[in-house]
Coordinates of C-alpha atoms and ligand atoms in Angstrom, one line a residue:
M266 CA 97.8 121.2 125.8
A267 CA 97.8 119.8 129.3
F268 CA 96.3 116.5 130.4
K269 CA 93.0 116.7 132.3
N270 CA 93.2 113.1 133.4
S271 CA 95.8 112.7 136.1
A272 CA 96.4 109.0 135.5
L273 CA 97.3 109.7 131.8
A274 CA 99.5 112.7 132.9
D275 CA 101.4 110.3 135.2
I276 CA 101.8 107.7 132.5
Y277 CA 103.1 110.4 130.1
A278 CA 105.5 111.7 132.8
R279 CA 106.9 108.1 133.2
V280 CA 107.4 107.7 129.5
E281 CA 109.2 111.1 129.4
K282 CA 111.4 110.2 132.4
R283 CA 112.3 106.8 130.9
D284 CA 113.3 108.2 127.5
P285 CA 113.7 111.9 127.8
D286 CA 115.6 112.3 124.5
Q287 CA 113.2 110.4 122.3
K288 CA 111.4 113.5 121.0
E289 CA 109.6 112.0 118.1
F290 CA 108.4 109.1 120.2
L291 CA 107.2 111.4 123.0
Q292 CA 105.4 113.6 120.4
A293 CA 103.5 110.6 119.1
V294 CA 102.6 109.3 122.6
R295 CA 101.4 112.6 123.8
E296 CA 99.0 113.0 120.9
V297 CA 97.4 109.6 121.4
L298 CA 97.2 109.9 125.2
E299 CA 95.5 113.3 124.9
S300 CA 93.0 111.9 122.4
I301 CA 92.0 108.9 124.5
E302 CA 91.2 110.8 127.7
P303 CA 87.4 110.4 127.3
V304 CA 87.8 106.7 126.6
I305 CA 89.8 106.1 129.8
E306 CA 87.2 108.0 131.8
K307 CA 84.3 106.0 130.2
R308 CA 86.0 102.5 130.4
P309 CA 87.7 102.2 133.9
E310 CA 88.5 98.6 133.1
F311 CA 91.2 99.8 130.8
A312 CA 93.1 101.7 133.5
K313 CA 92.6 98.8 136.0
A314 CA 94.3 96.4 133.6
G315 CA 97.1 98.9 133.0
I316 CA 96.4 99.0 129.3
V317 CA 97.9 102.4 128.7
D318 CA 101.0 101.8 130.8
R319 CA 101.6 98.7 128.7
I320 CA 100.7 100.1 125.3
V321 CA 103.4 102.8 125.4
E322 CA 106.2 100.2 126.0
P323 CA 107.3 98.0 123.1
E324 CA 106.9 94.3 123.6
R325 CA 110.4 93.8 122.2
M326 CA 113.2 96.0 120.7
I327 CA 116.0 94.5 118.6
V328 CA 119.1 96.6 117.9
F329 CA 121.8 95.1 115.8
R330 CA 125.0 95.7 113.9
V331 CA 124.8 95.6 110.1
S332 CA 128.3 95.3 108.5
W333 CA 128.8 95.2 104.8
V334 CA 131.5 95.7 102.2
D335 CA 131.3 98.7 99.8
D336 CA 132.4 98.8 96.2
N337 CA 135.9 99.9 97.2
G338 CA 136.3 96.8 99.4
K339 CA 135.9 98.9 102.6
V340 CA 134.0 97.6 105.5
Q341 CA 131.0 99.7 106.5
V342 CA 129.0 99.5 109.7
N343 CA 125.4 100.6 110.3
R344 CA 122.9 100.1 113.1
G345 CA 119.7 98.1 112.4
F346 CA 116.5 98.2 114.4
R347 CA 113.2 96.3 114.7
V348 CA 110.7 97.4 117.3
Q349 CA 108.0 94.8 117.8
F350 CA 105.5 97.1 119.5
N351 CA 102.2 95.4 120.0
S352 CA 100.9 92.0 118.9
A353 CA 97.5 92.1 120.6
I354 CA 95.5 91.9 117.3
G355 CA 97.9 90.2 115.0
P356 CA 101.5 89.6 114.0
Y357 CA 103.7 92.7 114.2
K358 CA 103.4 94.5 110.9
G359 CA 105.1 97.7 109.6
G360 CA 107.7 99.0 107.3
L361 CA 111.5 99.3 107.3
R362 CA 113.1 102.7 106.8
L363 CA 116.6 103.3 105.5
H364 CA 117.6 106.9 106.1
P365 CA 120.5 108.5 107.9
S366 CA 118.1 110.1 110.4
V367 CA 116.9 106.8 111.7
N368 CA 117.4 106.2 115.4
L369 CA 115.4 104.4 118.2
S370 CA 113.1 107.4 118.7
V371 CA 112.1 107.5 115.1
I372 CA 111.5 103.8 114.9
K373 CA 109.5 103.8 118.2
F374 CA 107.3 106.7 117.0
L375 CA 106.6 104.9 113.8
G376 CA 106.0 101.6 115.5
F377 CA 103.7 103.2 118.1
E378 CA 101.6 104.9 115.4
Q379 CA 101.5 101.7 113.4
I380 CA 99.6 99.9 116.2
F381 CA 96.6 102.2 115.8
K382 CA 96.8 102.6 112.1
N383 CA 96.8 98.8 111.6
S384 CA 93.9 98.5 114.0
L385 CA 91.9 101.0 112.0
T386 CA 92.3 98.9 108.8
G387 CA 90.1 96.3 110.4
L388 CA 92.7 93.6 109.4
P389 CA 94.5 91.4 112.0
M390 CA 97.8 93.1 112.2
G391 CA 99.8 94.2 115.2
G392 CA 102.3 97.1 115.2
G393 CA 106.0 97.2 114.4
K394 CA 108.6 99.1 112.6
G395 CA 112.3 98.8 111.7
G396 CA 115.1 100.2 109.6
S397 CA 118.6 101.4 109.7
D398 CA 120.7 104.6 109.6
F399 CA 122.1 103.4 106.3
D400 CA 121.9 106.1 103.6
P401 CA 120.8 104.6 100.2
K402 CA 121.6 107.8 98.3
G403 CA 124.4 107.4 95.8
K404 CA 124.9 103.6 96.5
S405 CA 125.3 101.1 93.7
D406 CA 122.8 98.2 93.2
G407 CA 125.6 95.9 94.5
E408 CA 126.0 98.0 97.7
I409 CA 122.3 98.1 98.3
M410 CA 122.1 94.3 97.8
R411 CA 125.0 93.6 100.2
F412 CA 123.5 95.9 102.8
C413 CA 120.0 94.3 102.5
Q414 CA 121.5 90.8 102.8
S415 CA 123.5 91.7 105.9
F416 CA 120.5 93.4 107.4
M417 CA 118.3 90.4 106.8
T418 CA 120.9 87.9 108.1
E419 CA 120.1 89.2 111.6
L420 CA 116.5 90.3 111.1
S421 CA 115.5 86.8 109.8
K422 CA 115.9 85.4 113.4
H423 CA 113.1 87.6 114.6
I424 CA 110.5 87.7 111.9
G425 CA 108.1 85.2 110.1
S426 CA 104.8 85.2 108.3
C427 CA 102.9 84.6 111.6
T428 CA 105.3 86.6 113.8
D429 CA 106.4 89.8 112.2
V430 CA 106.0 90.9 108.6
P431 CA 108.1 93.9 107.5
A432 CA 107.5 96.0 104.4
G433 CA 108.8 99.2 102.8
D434 CA 109.0 102.8 104.0
I435 CA 111.4 105.6 103.2
G436 CA 114.3 104.3 101.2
V437 CA 112.8 100.8 100.9
G438 CA 110.9 99.9 97.7
G439 CA 110.6 96.9 95.4
R440 CA 114.4 96.6 94.9
E441 CA 115.2 96.4 98.6
I442 CA 112.3 94.1 99.4
G443 CA 113.5 91.7 96.6
F444 CA 117.0 91.5 98.0
M445 CA 115.7 91.0 101.6
F446 CA 113.2 88.3 100.5
G447 CA 115.9 86.4 98.6
Q448 CA 118.2 86.4 101.6
Y449 CA 115.4 85.3 104.0
K450 CA 114.6 82.4 101.7
R451 CA 118.2 81.4 101.4
L452 CA 118.7 81.4 105.2
R453 CA 115.4 79.7 106.2
N454 CA 114.8 77.5 103.1
E455 CA 111.2 78.5 103.1
F456 CA 109.0 80.5 100.7
T457 CA 106.5 82.3 102.9
G458 CA 104.9 85.7 102.9
V459 CA 107.4 87.1 105.4
L460 CA 107.6 90.5 103.7
T461 CA 105.0 92.6 101.8
G462 CA 105.6 94.9 98.9
K463 CA 107.1 91.9 97.0
G464 CA 107.5 91.8 93.2
L465 CA 104.5 90.5 91.2
T466 CA 106.5 87.5 90.0
Y467 CA 107.2 86.1 93.6
G468 CA 104.1 86.7 95.7
G469 CA 103.5 90.5 95.6
S470 CA 100.0 92.0 95.3
L471 CA 98.8 94.1 92.5
I472 CA 98.2 97.7 93.6
R473 CA 100.5 97.5 96.7
T474 CA 102.9 100.0 95.0
E475 CA 100.1 102.4 94.4
A476 CA 98.2 101.7 97.6
T477 CA 99.3 104.4 100.1
G478 CA 98.9 107.2 97.6
Y479 CA 95.7 105.9 96.2
G480 CA 94.3 105.2 99.7
L481 CA 95.2 108.7 100.8
C482 CA 93.2 110.1 97.9
Y483 CA 90.3 107.7 98.5
F484 CA 90.3 108.9 102.2
T485 CA 90.5 112.5 101.2
D486 CA 87.7 112.2 98.7
E487 CA 85.5 110.6 101.4
M488 CA 86.3 113.5 103.7
L489 CA 85.7 116.1 101.0
R490 CA 82.4 114.5 99.9
A491 CA 81.2 114.4 103.5
N492 CA 81.6 118.2 103.4
G493 CA 80.1 118.8 100.0
K494 CA 83.4 119.1 98.2
S495 CA 85.5 117.0 95.8
F496 CA 88.9 117.0 94.1
K497 CA 87.3 118.3 90.9
D498 CA 89.2 121.4 89.5
Q499 CA 91.0 121.9 92.9
T500 CA 94.6 122.8 93.0
V501 CA 96.7 120.3 95.0
V502 CA 100.2 120.6 96.5
I503 CA 102.1 117.5 97.5
S504 CA 105.4 117.3 99.4
G505 CA 107.8 114.5 98.6
S506 CA 108.3 112.7 95.3
G507 CA 108.7 109.1 96.5
N508 CA 106.4 106.2 96.5
V509 CA 103.5 107.8 98.4
A510 CA 103.7 111.2 96.7
I511 CA 103.8 109.8 93.2
Y512 CA 100.7 107.7 93.5
A513 CA 98.9 110.3 95.5
A514 CA 99.6 112.7 92.6
Q515 CA 98.3 110.1 90.1
K516 CA 95.0 109.5 91.9
A517 CA 94.4 113.1 92.8
T518 CA 94.8 113.9 89.1
Q519 CA 92.4 111.0 88.1
L520 CA 89.9 112.4 90.5
G521 CA 89.9 115.8 88.7
G522 CA 92.5 117.7 90.8
K523 CA 95.5 119.6 89.4
V524 CA 98.8 118.9 91.2
V525 CA 101.0 121.9 90.8
A526 CA 103.9 121.3 93.2
M527 CA 106.0 118.4 94.5
S528 CA 109.3 118.3 96.5
D529 CA 112.3 116.3 97.6
S530 CA 114.7 116.9 100.4
A531 CA 116.7 119.4 98.3
G532 CA 113.9 121.6 96.9
Y533 CA 110.5 121.8 95.2
I534 CA 109.1 122.3 91.7
Y535 CA 106.1 124.4 90.7
D536 CA 104.4 123.6 87.4
K537 CA 101.4 125.8 86.9
N538 CA 100.2 123.5 84.1
G539 CA 100.0 120.5 86.3
I540 CA 103.0 118.2 87.1
N541 CA 103.9 115.7 84.4
L542 CA 104.0 112.5 86.3
D543 CA 105.7 110.5 83.5
V544 CA 108.7 112.8 84.0
I545 CA 108.6 112.4 87.8
K546 CA 108.4 108.6 87.6
D547 CA 111.3 108.4 85.2
L548 CA 113.4 110.7 87.4
K549 CA 112.5 109.0 90.7
E550 CA 111.6 105.4 89.9
V551 CA 114.1 104.7 87.1
K552 CA 117.0 107.2 87.3
R553 CA 116.9 107.8 91.1
A554 CA 117.8 111.4 90.2
R555 CA 117.1 114.8 91.9
L556 CA 113.8 116.6 91.4
S557 CA 115.7 119.7 90.2
E558 CA 116.2 117.7 86.9
Y559 CA 112.4 118.1 86.2
V560 CA 112.9 121.5 84.6
K561 CA 115.2 120.0 82.0
S562 CA 112.3 118.1 80.6
V563 CA 109.6 120.8 81.4
P564 CA 111.4 124.2 81.0
S565 CA 108.2 126.1 81.8
A566 CA 108.3 124.8 85.4
E567 CA 110.2 126.4 88.2
Y568 CA 112.6 124.7 90.6
H569 CA 113.3 126.3 94.1
E570 CA 116.1 125.1 96.4
G571 CA 115.1 124.4 100.0
K572 CA 111.9 124.1 101.9
G573 CA 108.9 126.2 100.9
V574 CA 106.5 123.9 99.0
W575 CA 103.7 125.0 101.4
S576 CA 104.0 128.6 100.1
I577 CA 102.4 127.6 96.8
P578 CA 98.7 128.5 97.0
C579 CA 96.4 125.4 96.9
H580 CA 93.0 124.1 98.0
I581 CA 94.2 120.7 99.1
A582 CA 97.6 119.9 100.6
L583 CA 99.0 116.3 100.9
P584 CA 102.2 116.1 102.9
C585 CA 103.9 112.9 101.7
A586 CA 107.6 113.2 102.7
T587 CA 108.5 112.8 106.3
Q588 CA 107.8 113.7 110.0
N589 CA 107.5 117.3 111.1
E590 CA 107.7 118.7 107.6
L591 CA 104.7 121.1 108.1
D592 CA 105.0 123.5 111.0
E593 CA 102.7 126.2 112.4
N594 CA 104.0 128.8 110.0
D595 CA 103.4 126.5 107.0
A596 CA 99.9 125.9 108.4
K597 CA 99.3 129.6 108.6
M598 CA 100.5 130.2 105.1
L599 CA 98.3 127.4 103.7
V600 CA 95.2 128.7 105.4
K601 CA 96.0 132.3 104.3
N602 CA 96.3 131.1 100.7
G603 CA 92.9 129.4 100.8
C604 CA 93.8 125.8 101.6
Y605 CA 90.8 124.1 103.3
A606 CA 91.9 120.4 103.3
V607 CA 95.0 118.6 104.5
A608 CA 95.5 114.9 104.5
E609 CA 98.7 113.2 105.7
G610 CA 100.4 110.6 103.4
A611 CA 103.6 110.7 105.5
N612 CA 103.7 109.6 109.1
M613 CA 103.4 112.6 111.6
P614 CA 104.2 115.2 109.0
S615 CA 102.4 118.0 110.8
T616 CA 103.8 119.4 114.1
P617 CA 101.4 119.5 117.0
E618 CA 101.1 123.3 116.7
A619 CA 100.3 123.0 113.0
C620 CA 97.6 120.4 113.7
E621 CA 96.1 122.6 116.4
Y622 CA 96.1 125.6 114.1
M623 CA 94.5 123.8 111.2
I624 CA 91.8 122.2 113.4
Q625 CA 91.1 125.6 115.0
N626 CA 90.8 127.2 111.6
G627 CA 88.3 124.7 110.2
V628 CA 90.7 122.9 107.9
L629 CA 89.4 119.4 107.0
F630 CA 92.2 117.4 108.4
G631 CA 93.0 113.7 107.7
P632 CA 95.6 112.4 110.2
A633 CA 98.3 110.0 109.1
K634 CA 97.1 107.0 111.0
A635 CA 93.8 107.1 109.1
A636 CA 94.7 108.8 105.8
N637 CA 97.8 106.7 104.9
A638 CA 96.6 103.4 106.2
G639 CA 95.9 102.2 102.6
G640 CA 99.5 101.0 102.2
V641 CA 99.5 98.7 105.2
A642 CA 96.0 97.6 104.4
T643 CA 97.0 96.4 101.0
S644 CA 100.0 94.7 102.7
G645 CA 97.4 92.9 104.8
L646 CA 95.6 91.9 101.5
E647 CA 99.0 90.7 100.2
M648 CA 99.3 88.5 103.3
S649 CA 95.8 87.1 102.7
Q650 CA 96.6 86.3 99.1
N651 CA 99.9 84.6 100.1
S652 CA 98.0 82.5 102.7
I653 CA 95.4 81.2 100.2
R654 CA 98.1 81.0 97.5
L655 CA 96.0 83.0 95.0
S656 CA 96.3 86.4 93.5
W657 CA 93.4 88.9 93.2
T658 CA 93.1 91.1 90.1
A659 CA 94.0 94.8 90.3
E660 CA 90.3 95.7 90.2
E661 CA 89.6 93.4 93.2
V662 CA 92.4 94.8 95.3
D663 CA 91.5 98.4 94.4
E664 CA 87.9 97.8 95.3
K665 CA 88.9 96.3 98.7
L666 CA 91.2 99.2 99.3
K667 CA 88.5 101.7 98.6
G668 CA 86.1 99.9 101.0
I669 CA 88.7 99.9 103.7
M670 CA 89.5 103.7 103.3
T671 CA 85.7 104.4 103.5
N672 CA 85.4 102.3 106.6
I673 CA 88.4 104.1 108.2
Y674 CA 86.9 107.5 107.5
N675 CA 83.5 106.4 109.0
S676 CA 85.1 104.8 112.1
A677 CA 87.2 107.9 112.8
Y678 CA 84.3 110.3 112.1
N679 CA 81.8 108.2 114.2
A680 CA 84.3 108.0 117.1
S681 CA 84.8 111.8 116.9
V682 CA 81.0 112.3 117.2
E683 CA 80.6 109.7 120.0
Y684 CA 83.3 111.3 122.1
G685 CA 82.1 114.9 121.7
C686 CA 84.3 116.5 119.0
P687 CA 82.5 115.9 115.7
G688 CA 84.8 116.1 112.7
N689 CA 88.1 116.1 114.7
L690 CA 89.5 113.1 113.0
I691 CA 92.8 113.2 115.0
V692 CA 90.8 112.4 118.1
G693 CA 88.4 110.0 116.3
A694 CA 91.2 108.0 114.6
N695 CA 93.2 107.6 117.8
I696 CA 90.1 106.5 119.8
A697 CA 88.8 104.1 117.2
G698 CA 92.3 102.6 116.7
F699 CA 93.0 102.4 120.4
T700 CA 89.7 100.9 121.5
K701 CA 90.1 97.7 119.5
V702 CA 93.7 97.1 120.7
A703 CA 92.8 97.8 124.3
E704 CA 89.9 95.3 124.2
A705 CA 92.2 92.7 122.7
M706 CA 94.8 93.3 125.4
L707 CA 92.2 93.2 128.1
A708 CA 91.0 89.8 126.9
Q709 CA 94.5 88.4 126.8
G710 CA 95.6 89.1 130.4
V711 CA 98.6 90.9 131.8
A712 CA 101.5 88.4 131.4
Y713 CA 103.4 90.5 128.9
Ligands
LIG911 P1 110.3 107.3 99.6 O1 111.7 106.9 100.1 O2 109.8 106.6 98.4 O3 110.2 108.9 99.4 C1 110.4 109.8 100.4 C2 110.3 111.1 99.8 O4 110.3 112.1 100.9 C3 111.4 111.6 98.9 O5 110.9 112.5 98.0 C4 112.4 112.2 99.9 O6 113.3 113.1 99.3 C5 111.5 112.9 100.8 N1 112.1 113.0 102.2 C6 112.6 111.9 102.9 N2 113.1 112.4 104.0 C7 113.1 113.7 104.0 C8 113.5 114.8 104.8 N3 114.1 114.5 106.0 N4 113.2 116.0 104.5 C9 112.6 116.3 103.3 N5 112.2 115.4 102.4 C10 112.4 114.1 102.8 O7 109.4 107.0 100.8 P2 107.8 106.8 100.9 O8 107.1 107.6 99.8 O9 107.5 105.4 101.0 O10 107.4 107.4 102.3 C11 107.1 108.8 102.5 C12 106.3 109.0 103.8 O11 105.1 108.2 103.8 C13 107.1 108.5 105.1 O12 106.7 109.3 106.1 C14 106.6 107.1 105.3 O13 106.7 106.7 106.6 C15 105.1 107.3 104.9 N6 104.4 106.1 104.5 C16 104.8 105.2 103.6 C17 104.1 104.1 103.3 C18 104.5 103.2 102.2 O14 103.8 102.3 101.9 N7 105.6 103.4 101.5 C19 102.8 103.8 104.0 C20 102.4 104.8 104.9 C21 103.2 105.9 105.2 P3 114.8 112.6 99.0 O15 114.7 111.6 97.9 O16 115.5 113.9 98.6 O17 115.3 112.0 100.2
LIG912 O1 103.9 103.5 107.5 C1 103.4 102.5 106.9 O2 102.2 102.2 107.1 C2 104.2 101.7 106.0 N1 105.4 102.1 105.7 C3 103.7 100.5 105.3 C4 103.8 99.3 106.2 C5 103.4 98.0 105.6 O3 103.6 97.0 106.4 O4 103.0 97.9 104.5

């Protein structure tokens, strides 16, 4: 798709010229800039204040060495990142990803998306993201601890409960947050809510573990209900088998759906009777094993090596693994097999061509920024609880999460109507998320 607005075309060309190799970042920027064209036309004050020129450039990027000693006494070196993208509406907020594919492009795309996602939650959080190319697979608890401590030794200089509040993402869950929190406290001698996703014994929030997956299903349910449908008796396929995928599967099942397939980076399982989540949780949360082991506990299920989870027929598909995991061919296969709703638990899991195909073919489509915002929203609720030094019950947090997901659906839908493409939630979410940040930047002047 080409830009109709020449000012936006020029801005995109400058971003591309500045970082021609950052393909994930460019992909994320292009989608947002295409969506906000009508806002830029309607609100000339945004262009005058250079809002878009500024919003595509991070306020600060920190890149650092992380050295640590493995179990054999050998020194290992990784690269750490924290991109503090935008603080117009609150302290930088966003997860940390530990995966060998992490580079500046990946962290910048995630940080950029986080700005608009956080804005959509209605909570006061700016956008940021970080991580490292460290590969947690096969590492001992001691190695994970030493890596996390070394990572935090540098990161601690740049974060704080009113400055930047990291959390989990791929490869970072409760164990890693615990090690990082311990190191931050040791270095700074202060007990503050500097990270979210903490354990329940030291300031974590109930429901944060479940929040992204639950929120995804609350959002999807809202989208389905607005179109006269529901999860009841529907076949659901979910990619991934990590934090987001597991709790999406749990909530989809509670809402009456039947989850028949899940995946990891090596392959996927198909269980026509409905996936047994106790087995998945034991494999993934306790044993940290491969998904292929599922068939040892459930012999009637099938395991297939490689990609291909989208070839399983379903009504509702929830991509919950990683970026660009659902391409145009996958989208065609899903539609051909009767899939009518897709909601993104992962960040940018569908390629631009896949998104285009699904929207053109009438698939109800919940884009990541809106659909997976329940995780960071509940992180925001964890920050609130830390600030007032109180903990809310699971019911209270869950109720707030539901309310936030309903509001996000309504904001994205209403913006899609206001700007002339009713039901296109990609455009609606980008516009609603952008407008609030743009107004805050406008009010705060141009000095950064
Ligand atoms: P986890 O590390 O818990 O799980 C990741 C899952 O995705 C694993 O099953 C993993 O398989 C699979 N996966 C990771 N990378 C790849 C890859 N390159 N190709 C195929 N499969 C892959 O991470 P989360 O569940 O926390 O995150 C999943 C997605 O959700 C990410 O896009 C993340 O940014 C997004 N997200 C997470 C939130 C959170 O609160 N945690 C909030 C909002 C979005 P394997 O184990 O084999 O690597
Ligand atoms: O992509 C995301 O929104 C997250 N990984 C969660 C971020 C957070 O701060 O809870």
